[in-house]
Amino acid sequence: KQEVTQIPAALSVPEGENLVLNCSFTDSAIYNLQWFRQDPGKGLTSLLLIQSSQREQTSGRLNASLDKSSGRSTLYIAASQPGDSATYLCAGAYNNAGNMLTFGGGTRLMVKP
Amino acid sequence: DAGVTQSPTHLIKTRGQHVTLRCSPISGHKSVSWYQQVLGQGPQFIFQYYEKEERGRGNFPDRFSARQFPNYSSELNVNALLLGDSALYLCASNGRGRTTYNSPLHFGNGTRLTVT
């Protein structure tokens, strides 16, 4: 059974801190690993997609890594800002079209000014 | 390009009723997926359609059905509503051209369904 777990469930940090969000998955046969951001009551915004053949992806202050052998991915956020406050979700794609995703429960991040 | 659009944004139904949710993908996207997100949890995969054909189905009862139209828009139907069907229903699209391979999913803002 494909399971995705995110730890911690909630995180509060002061503005300016660098932080790491963790994601683990039980089935290493993923085609890609995607990170999303969700603001309260809203849909999901795609942040980064790491293909199974890649080790990491970067976009601005965000860096995501993927280690299939250990079943882990991390999302690194540099110099956090209050506007980064949201729920961050990781999801593994188990079909090659990358649209049948298994999601983790999310990490709720609060960045305090 | 306009993003993925879903309607209605909110809906209140009574147990036993039927509901139809609608989704328009990003222009050029041929694949549509549906997800259910219960409060406080991550989304769960329900259906995936490509070129009007069902390509995948999650672990949901037969009360849930969907279809995709020639213009690639989609409907999700739920019959005999239960209290536990209360959730945010998300639609997502991906893929331009002839393939959806490994392209990021783009989500709409969802339909908030409340069953009383």
mmCIF file of C-alpha atoms in Angstrom:
data_model
loop_
_atom_site.group_PDB
_atom_site.id
_atom_site.type_symbol
_atom_site.label_atom_id
_atom_site.label_comp_id
_atom_site.label_asym_id
_atom_site.label_seq_id
_atom_site.Cartn_x
_atom_site.Cartn_y
_atom_site.Cartn_z
ATOM 1 C CA LYS A 1 0.000 0.000 0.000
ATOM 2 C CA GLN A 2 1.302 3.417 -0.938
ATOM 3 C CA GLU A 3 1.536 5.706 2.070
ATOM 4 C CA VAL A 4 3.004 9.176 2.374
ATOM 5 C CA THR A 5 3.788 10.688 5.762
ATOM 6 C CA GLN A 6 4.755 14.227 6.673
ATOM 7 C CA ILE A 7 6.466 15.246 9.878
ATOM 8 C CA PRO A 8 5.940 17.488 11.731
ATOM 9 C CA ALA A 9 2.207 18.091 11.390
ATOM 10 C CA ALA A 10 2.670 21.695 12.492
ATOM 11 C CA LEU A 11 5.636 24.021 12.789
ATOM 12 C CA SER A 12 6.045 27.571 14.086
ATOM 13 C CA VAL A 13 9.226 29.528 13.418
ATOM 14 C CA PRO A 14 10.362 33.158 13.687
ATOM 15 C CA GLU A 15 10.803 35.146 10.507
ATOM 16 C CA GLY A 16 14.169 34.721 8.814
ATOM 17 C CA GLU A 17 14.806 31.129 9.872
ATOM 18 C CA ASN A 18 15.791 28.440 7.403
ATOM 19 C CA LEU A 19 13.602 25.368 7.787
ATOM 20 C CA VAL A 20 13.156 21.820 6.510
ATOM 21 C CA LEU A 21 9.898 19.964 5.972
ATOM 22 C CA ASN A 22 10.031 16.187 5.777
ATOM 23 C CA CYS A 23 8.124 13.710 3.625
ATOM 24 C CA SER A 24 8.493 9.923 3.604
ATOM 25 C CA PHE A 25 6.892 7.358 1.302
ATOM 26 C CA THR A 26 6.598 3.587 1.582
ATOM 27 C CA ASP A 27 6.585 2.654 -2.122
ATOM 28 C CA SER A 28 9.747 3.726 -3.931
ATOM 29 C CA ALA A 29 8.202 3.054 -7.369
ATOM 30 C CA ILE A 30 7.218 6.681 -7.762
ATOM 31 C CA TYR A 31 7.394 8.502 -11.096
ATOM 32 C CA ASN A 32 7.720 11.887 -9.448
ATOM 33 C CA LEU A 33 7.396 13.654 -6.109
ATOM 34 C CA GLN A 34 5.496 16.919 -5.965
ATOM 35 C CA TRP A 35 5.349 19.627 -3.318
ATOM 36 C CA PHE A 36 2.321 21.890 -3.008
ATOM 37 C CA ARG A 37 1.276 24.847 -0.919
ATOM 38 C CA GLN A 38 -2.301 25.273 0.319
ATOM 39 C CA ASP A 39 -3.667 28.458 1.860
ATOM 40 C CA PRO A 40 -6.760 28.167 4.116
ATOM 41 C CA GLY A 41 -9.910 27.351 2.160
ATOM 42 C CA LYS A 42 -8.043 27.371 -1.147
ATOM 43 C CA GLY A 43 -6.809 24.895 -3.706
ATOM 44 C CA LEU A 44 -3.248 23.653 -4.041
ATOM 45 C CA THR A 45 -0.442 25.578 -5.700
ATOM 46 C CA SER A 46 2.330 23.535 -7.289
ATOM 47 C CA LEU A 47 5.764 24.460 -5.903
ATOM 48 C CA LEU A 48 8.215 21.871 -7.209
ATOM 49 C CA LEU A 49 8.154 18.590 -9.110
ATOM 50 C CA ILE A 50 11.092 16.189 -8.835
ATOM 51 C CA GLN A 51 11.197 13.408 -11.378
ATOM 52 C CA SER A 52 12.247 9.965 -10.176
ATOM 53 C CA SER A 53 15.562 10.305 -12.018
ATOM 54 C CA GLN A 54 16.401 13.608 -10.330
ATOM 55 C CA ARG A 55 17.877 14.330 -6.926
ATOM 56 C CA GLU A 56 16.659 17.872 -6.374
ATOM 57 C CA GLN A 57 14.857 20.892 -7.764
ATOM 58 C CA THR A 58 15.145 24.554 -6.869
ATOM 59 C CA SER A 59 12.818 27.507 -7.257
ATOM 60 C CA GLY A 60 13.768 30.781 -5.606
ATOM 61 C CA ARG A 61 14.064 30.229 -1.836
ATOM 62 C CA LEU A 62 12.739 26.672 -2.155
ATOM 63 C CA ASN A 63 14.803 23.538 -2.646
ATOM 64 C CA ALA A 64 13.370 20.040 -2.711
ATOM 65 C CA SER A 65 15.367 16.832 -2.617
ATOM 66 C CA LEU A 66 14.430 13.259 -3.385
ATOM 67 C CA ASP A 67 16.051 10.045 -2.150
ATOM 68 C CA LYS A 68 14.123 7.090 -3.562
ATOM 69 C CA SER A 69 16.297 4.488 -1.869
ATOM 70 C CA SER A 70 15.398 5.765 1.581
ATOM 71 C CA GLY A 71 11.873 6.806 0.639
ATOM 72 C CA ARG A 72 12.370 10.422 1.658
ATOM 73 C CA SER A 73 11.962 13.925 0.319
ATOM 74 C CA THR A 74 12.675 17.241 1.999
ATOM 75 C CA LEU A 75 11.538 20.768 1.254
ATOM 76 C CA TYR A 76 14.012 23.414 2.342
ATOM 77 C CA ILE A 77 12.757 26.987 2.746
ATOM 78 C CA ALA A 78 15.435 29.640 3.104
ATOM 79 C CA ALA A 79 14.969 32.910 4.967
ATOM 80 C CA SER A 80 11.339 32.252 5.860
ATOM 81 C CA GLN A 81 8.799 35.083 5.637
ATOM 82 C CA PRO A 82 5.332 35.547 7.178
ATOM 83 C CA GLY A 83 3.898 35.114 3.667
ATOM 84 C CA ASP A 84 5.238 31.550 3.672
ATOM 85 C CA SER A 85 2.640 30.647 6.315
ATOM 86 C CA ALA A 86 0.477 27.915 4.787
ATOM 87 C CA THR A 87 0.060 24.137 4.719
ATOM 88 C CA TYR A 88 2.687 22.320 2.680
ATOM 89 C CA LEU A 89 1.760 18.997 1.110
ATOM 90 C CA CYS A 90 3.950 16.426 -0.576
ATOM 91 C CA ALA A 91 2.590 13.810 -2.946
ATOM 92 C CA GLY A 92 3.999 10.833 -4.821
ATOM 93 C CA ALA A 93 2.863 10.108 -8.367
ATOM 94 C CA TYR A 94 2.531 6.401 -9.088
ATOM 95 C CA ASN A 95 1.544 6.678 -12.731
ATOM 96 C CA ASN A 96 3.735 8.057 -15.513
ATOM 97 C CA ALA A 97 1.276 10.851 -16.285
ATOM 98 C CA GLY A 98 1.921 12.180 -12.790
ATOM 99 C CA ASN A 99 -1.711 12.888 -12.023
ATOM 100 C CA MET A 100 -2.731 10.027 -9.713
ATOM 101 C CA LEU A 101 -1.144 11.319 -6.536
ATOM 102 C CA THR A 102 -0.889 9.895 -3.039
ATOM 103 C CA PHE A 103 -0.699 12.790 -0.592
ATOM 104 C CA GLY A 104 0.750 13.162 2.852
ATOM 105 C CA GLY A 105 -1.274 14.814 5.595
ATOM 106 C CA GLY A 106 0.610 18.093 5.274
ATOM 107 C CA THR A 107 2.709 20.311 7.510
ATOM 108 C CA ARG A 108 1.019 23.472 8.753
ATOM 109 C CA LEU A 109 3.676 26.204 8.841
ATOM 110 C CA MET A 110 3.401 29.486 10.684
ATOM 111 C CA VAL A 111 6.150 32.087 10.296
ATOM 112 C CA LYS A 112 5.933 34.739 12.990
ATOM 113 C CA PRO A 113 7.049 38.342 12.271
ATOM 114 C CA ASP B 1 -4.277 31.479 -19.288
ATOM 115 C CA ALA B 2 -7.151 31.123 -16.862
ATOM 116 C CA GLY B 3 -6.542 28.528 -14.173
ATOM 117 C CA VAL B 4 -8.637 25.485 -13.346
ATOM 118 C CA THR B 5 -12.156 26.659 -12.549
ATOM 119 C CA GLN B 6 -14.686 24.796 -10.421
ATOM 120 C CA SER B 7 -18.348 25.395 -9.725
ATOM 121 C CA PRO B 8 -20.113 25.880 -7.463
ATOM 122 C CA THR B 9 -17.722 27.139 -4.774
ATOM 123 C CA HIS B 10 -19.975 26.072 -1.914
ATOM 124 C CA LEU B 11 -22.869 23.642 -1.694
ATOM 125 C CA ILE B 12 -25.129 22.410 1.090
ATOM 126 C CA LYS B 13 -27.032 19.167 0.578
ATOM 127 C CA THR B 14 -29.105 16.797 2.692
ATOM 128 C CA ARG B 15 -28.283 13.135 3.284
ATOM 129 C CA GLY B 16 -29.555 10.935 0.465
ATOM 130 C CA GLN B 17 -29.480 13.679 -2.157
ATOM 131 C CA HIS B 18 -27.416 13.770 -5.328
ATOM 132 C CA VAL B 19 -24.772 16.343 -6.242
ATOM 133 C CA THR B 20 -22.947 17.329 -9.447
ATOM 134 C CA LEU B 21 -19.680 19.243 -9.329
ATOM 135 C CA ARG B 22 -18.142 20.839 -12.398
ATOM 136 C CA CYS B 23 -14.604 21.553 -13.520
ATOM 137 C CA SER B 24 -12.988 23.326 -16.464
ATOM 138 C CA PRO B 25 -9.296 22.545 -16.975
ATOM 139 C CA ILE B 26 -6.598 24.947 -18.085
ATOM 140 C CA SER B 27 -6.865 25.573 -21.819
ATOM 141 C CA GLY B 28 -4.917 22.902 -23.670
ATOM 142 C CA HIS B 29 -4.908 20.421 -20.788
ATOM 143 C CA LYS B 30 -6.502 17.110 -21.715
ATOM 144 C CA SER B 31 -6.296 15.326 -18.378
ATOM 145 C CA VAL B 32 -8.553 16.000 -15.398
ATOM 146 C CA SER B 33 -8.273 14.462 -11.948
ATOM 147 C CA TRP B 34 -10.612 14.662 -8.951
ATOM 148 C CA TYR B 35 -9.613 14.613 -5.287
ATOM 149 C CA GLN B 36 -11.506 14.665 -1.985
ATOM 150 C CA GLN B 37 -9.991 16.566 0.934
ATOM 151 C CA VAL B 38 -11.512 16.086 4.358
ATOM 152 C CA LEU B 39 -10.741 18.874 6.822
ATOM 153 C CA GLY B 40 -7.291 18.513 8.331
ATOM 154 C CA GLN B 41 -6.140 15.787 5.937
ATOM 155 C CA GLY B 42 -4.351 15.586 2.611
ATOM 156 C CA PRO B 43 -6.371 15.124 -0.592
ATOM 157 C CA GLN B 44 -7.399 11.602 -1.647
ATOM 158 C CA PHE B 45 -7.465 10.573 -5.297
ATOM 159 C CA ILE B 46 -10.930 9.783 -6.714
ATOM 160 C CA PHE B 47 -10.759 9.695 -10.538
ATOM 161 C CA GLN B 48 -8.507 10.552 -13.444
ATOM 162 C CA TYR B 49 -9.736 11.114 -17.009
ATOM 163 C CA TYR B 50 -7.813 11.584 -20.224
ATOM 164 C CA GLU B 51 -9.380 12.137 -23.622
ATOM 165 C CA LYS B 52 -12.824 11.327 -22.153
ATOM 166 C CA GLU B 53 -11.713 7.929 -20.881
ATOM 167 C CA GLU B 54 -11.371 6.911 -17.230
ATOM 168 C CA ARG B 55 -7.698 6.105 -16.674
ATOM 169 C CA GLY B 56 -7.699 5.653 -12.927
ATOM 170 C CA ARG B 57 -9.999 5.258 -9.951
ATOM 171 C CA GLY B 58 -9.260 5.552 -6.252
ATOM 172 C CA ASN B 59 -10.788 3.613 -3.379
ATOM 173 C CA PHE B 60 -14.233 5.217 -3.424
ATOM 174 C CA PRO B 61 -17.679 3.547 -3.568
ATOM 175 C CA ASP B 62 -19.772 3.288 -6.711
ATOM 176 C CA ARG B 63 -21.858 6.227 -5.491
ATOM 177 C CA PHE B 64 -19.060 8.330 -6.968
ATOM 178 C CA SER B 65 -18.917 8.684 -10.742
ATOM 179 C CA ALA B 66 -17.440 11.128 -13.219
ATOM 180 C CA ARG B 67 -17.206 11.899 -16.872
ATOM 181 C CA GLN B 68 -15.205 14.093 -19.212
ATOM 182 C CA PHE B 69 -16.680 15.976 -22.138
ATOM 183 C CA PRO B 70 -15.249 16.623 -25.651
ATOM 184 C CA ASN B 71 -14.091 20.092 -24.521
ATOM 185 C CA TYR B 72 -12.154 18.339 -21.673
ATOM 186 C CA SER B 73 -14.350 19.769 -18.916
ATOM 187 C CA SER B 74 -15.505 17.277 -16.333
ATOM 188 C CA GLU B 75 -18.286 16.481 -13.882
ATOM 189 C CA LEU B 76 -18.109 14.581 -10.610
ATOM 190 C CA ASN B 77 -21.376 13.040 -9.448
ATOM 191 C CA VAL B 78 -22.111 11.691 -5.993
ATOM 192 C CA ASN B 79 -25.338 9.807 -5.284
ATOM 193 C CA ALA B 80 -27.031 8.990 -1.963
ATOM 194 C CA LEU B 81 -24.977 11.531 -0.043
ATOM 195 C CA LEU B 82 -23.683 10.607 3.411
ATOM 196 C CA LEU B 83 -22.529 12.930 6.191
ATOM 197 C CA GLY B 84 -19.011 11.614 5.600
ATOM 198 C CA ASP B 85 -19.027 12.999 2.051
ATOM 199 C CA SER B 86 -18.667 16.511 3.492
ATOM 200 C CA ALA B 87 -15.320 17.711 2.174
ATOM 201 C CA LEU B 88 -13.502 20.013 -0.220
ATOM 202 C CA TYR B 89 -13.602 18.482 -3.714
ATOM 203 C CA LEU B 90 -10.641 19.472 -5.818
ATOM 204 C CA CYS B 91 -10.213 19.238 -9.554
ATOM 205 C CA ALA B 92 -6.798 19.293 -11.202
ATOM 206 C CA SER B 93 -5.514 19.280 -14.748
ATOM 207 C CA ASN B 94 -2.165 18.713 -16.402
ATOM 208 C CA GLY B 95 -0.524 18.033 -19.724
ATOM 209 C CA ARG B 96 -0.432 19.931 -22.960
ATOM 210 C CA GLY B 97 -0.133 18.482 -26.403
ATOM 211 C CA ARG B 98 -0.039 14.741 -26.766
ATOM 212 C CA THR B 99 1.300 13.819 -23.385
ATOM 213 C CA THR B 100 0.751 14.489 -19.718
ATOM 214 C CA TYR B 101 3.976 12.760 -18.787
ATOM 215 C CA ASN B 102 5.424 14.134 -15.574
ATOM 216 C CA SER B 103 3.906 17.592 -15.845
ATOM 217 C CA PRO B 104 2.833 19.384 -12.651
ATOM 218 C CA LEU B 105 -0.776 19.222 -11.535
ATOM 219 C CA HIS B 106 -2.696 22.501 -11.468
ATOM 220 C CA PHE B 107 -5.555 22.618 -8.971
ATOM 221 C CA GLY B 108 -8.731 24.652 -8.814
ATOM 222 C CA ASN B 109 -9.943 26.267 -5.597
ATOM 223 C CA GLY B 110 -12.392 23.447 -5.015
ATOM 224 C CA THR B 111 -16.054 23.005 -4.153
ATOM 225 C CA ARG B 112 -16.856 22.931 -0.449
ATOM 226 C CA LEU B 113 -19.639 20.357 0.016
ATOM 227 C CA THR B 114 -21.522 20.201 3.305
ATOM 228 C CA VAL B 115 -23.952 17.325 3.860
ATOM 229 C CA THR B 116 -26.467 17.791 6.686
#
